Amino acid sequence: MAKANFLVGLEIGTSKVCVVVASLRSDGALKIEGVGLAPSRGVRKGEIVDFETAGKCVHDALVDAEDKSNVEIDGVYVAITGSHLASFNNRGIITLPEEQEEIEESDLDDVRAAGREIELPKENAFMHELLQHYYVDGQEGVLNPVGMIGRRLEADFHIIHGIANRIKNSIRCVKEVGVEVEDVVFSGLAAAQVALTRNQKNLGALMIDIGGGTMEFVVYNDGVVKQSGVLAVGGDHITNDISMGLRIPMARAEKLKVDEGSVILGNCLPGDTISLKDDSGFAGKEIERETLNTIVHLRVRETFELLKKTLERANYIDYAGAGIFLTGGGSQIQGIDILAQEIFDIPAQLAKVETMAGPTAAFENPQFAVALGLIRYARENQVDRGGGWLSKISRKVPRLFGGFR
């Protein structure tokens, strides 16, 4: 199969490095060819803190993916997260020249550039300008203004930006192992590509991706992104609370969280305990189940309440007609959807990742949502405006000082 037919997504997460390799058919269908994994080290709260160690983990995951897919990887789409990422909505406005009667393709680029005419902190760079709506001479609901007669073109965008050097560190980490970066993508945006259906986006939805060290969120309304961001709290914080509260090693705490943890309180029988067997350096212990659940409940509740305060800065969550959709490894804690529904007072459920052809283990596990979503994002961004598949990406990532697409 031709090299151009492969798309690769890479997530450098707090707990794991994940690489998904997929083939793209001429009709746009995707097939997963292989998934590479490596434990993540040198990464904290989604950001690289030990460049050399993180690079080794990226290398190991890429090699694993190449072995499983029998594909030589030379380019990847990289997920970016971290509390330094921020977003806002802005409108771009242009007036057509007197001699020009109808709107042309180039005018779409000009109005996009106008939407970026806002001063960011000097250390920051643009990552995404996500189109929301077009307006022609004040007319709303314009889907594609090209060819329309008009004098004034406006467009609303959701803009995501972050600290340039932190984004560069992820890019450089990948390039150091001999692989090119095709594009950088906000992790939450990537996860939403597989966690939400088009209908759910149209109805309005809040997607929450709970990773090891971060929680990404994206709010859709009328099919477009209205609000997004990152909280520097994730599943590892629950593990740490369990370790400290029960005085057990972190590895034991992580296993206890995954195997036994729940946010539901009051459902345990009196005296219900969990037995931790002895191991080298650990004498074993009896844990009260309600105590474990209380620790998990309090941390998850605190995190959701923090997110709720963040979302209340705008009112888009009020229009989430489809409800809340939880994904990521941390979404597997028992009862987390029930607690989310209680706190946000809107329906909540675990997201069902849209299936793709290929190894079923990949898309059945929500911890792969970001890497899988990168593949979907890559596919959409390899469709040129003429509708052809596999067109060459014209704007490459190394525009580090001019901002990111």
Short mmCIF file of C-alpha atoms in Angstrom, two decimals, residues 208 210 215 231 233-234 238 241 262-265 293-309 333-345:
data_model
loop_
_atom_site.label_atom_id
_atom_site.label_comp_id
_atom_site.label_asym_id
_atom_site.label_seq_id
_atom_site.Cartn_x
_atom_site.Cartn_y
_atom_site.Cartn_z
CA ILE A 208 -14.80 15.43 29.20
CA ILE A 210 -10.09 12.29 31.92
CA MET A 215 -8.78 16.71 32.17
CA LEU A 231 -7.54 21.32 33.97
CA VAL A 233 -6.06 17.30 37.38
CA GLY A 234 -6.50 13.69 36.29
CA ILE A 238 -6.96 10.04 42.57
CA ASP A 241 -4.96 10.44 47.25
CA SER A 262 -16.08 3.73 42.88
CA VAL A 263 -17.51 7.21 43.42
CA ILE A 264 -20.76 5.79 44.79
CA LEU A 265 -21.13 6.18 48.57
CA ASN A 293 -14.86 4.97 47.78
CA THR A 294 -14.92 8.09 49.94
CA ILE A 295 -11.40 9.03 48.85
CA VAL A 296 -12.27 8.52 45.19
CA HIS A 297 -15.59 10.33 45.52
CA LEU A 298 -14.12 13.41 47.16
CA ARG A 299 -11.39 13.87 44.55
CA VAL A 300 -13.71 13.33 41.58
CA ARG A 301 -16.35 15.62 43.05
CA GLU A 302 -13.77 18.35 43.65
CA THR A 303 -12.53 18.02 40.08
CA PHE A 304 -16.00 18.18 38.55
CA GLU A 305 -16.91 21.18 40.71
CA LEU A 306 -13.75 22.94 39.52
CA LEU A 307 -14.73 22.20 35.93
CA LYS A 308 -18.25 23.46 36.57
CA LYS A 309 -16.89 26.79 37.79
CA ILE A 333 -14.19 4.59 37.52
CA GLN A 334 -17.47 3.04 38.61
CA GLY A 335 -20.35 5.49 38.91
CA ILE A 336 -18.46 8.50 37.54
CA ASP A 337 -21.27 9.28 35.08
CA ILE A 338 -23.80 9.29 37.93
CA LEU A 339 -21.72 11.79 39.89
CA ALA A 340 -21.23 13.98 36.79
CA GLN A 341 -24.98 14.08 36.25
CA GLU A 342 -25.55 15.04 39.88
CA ILE A 343 -23.03 17.89 39.83
CA PHE A 344 -23.82 19.39 36.41
CA ASP A 345 -27.56 18.61 36.61
#
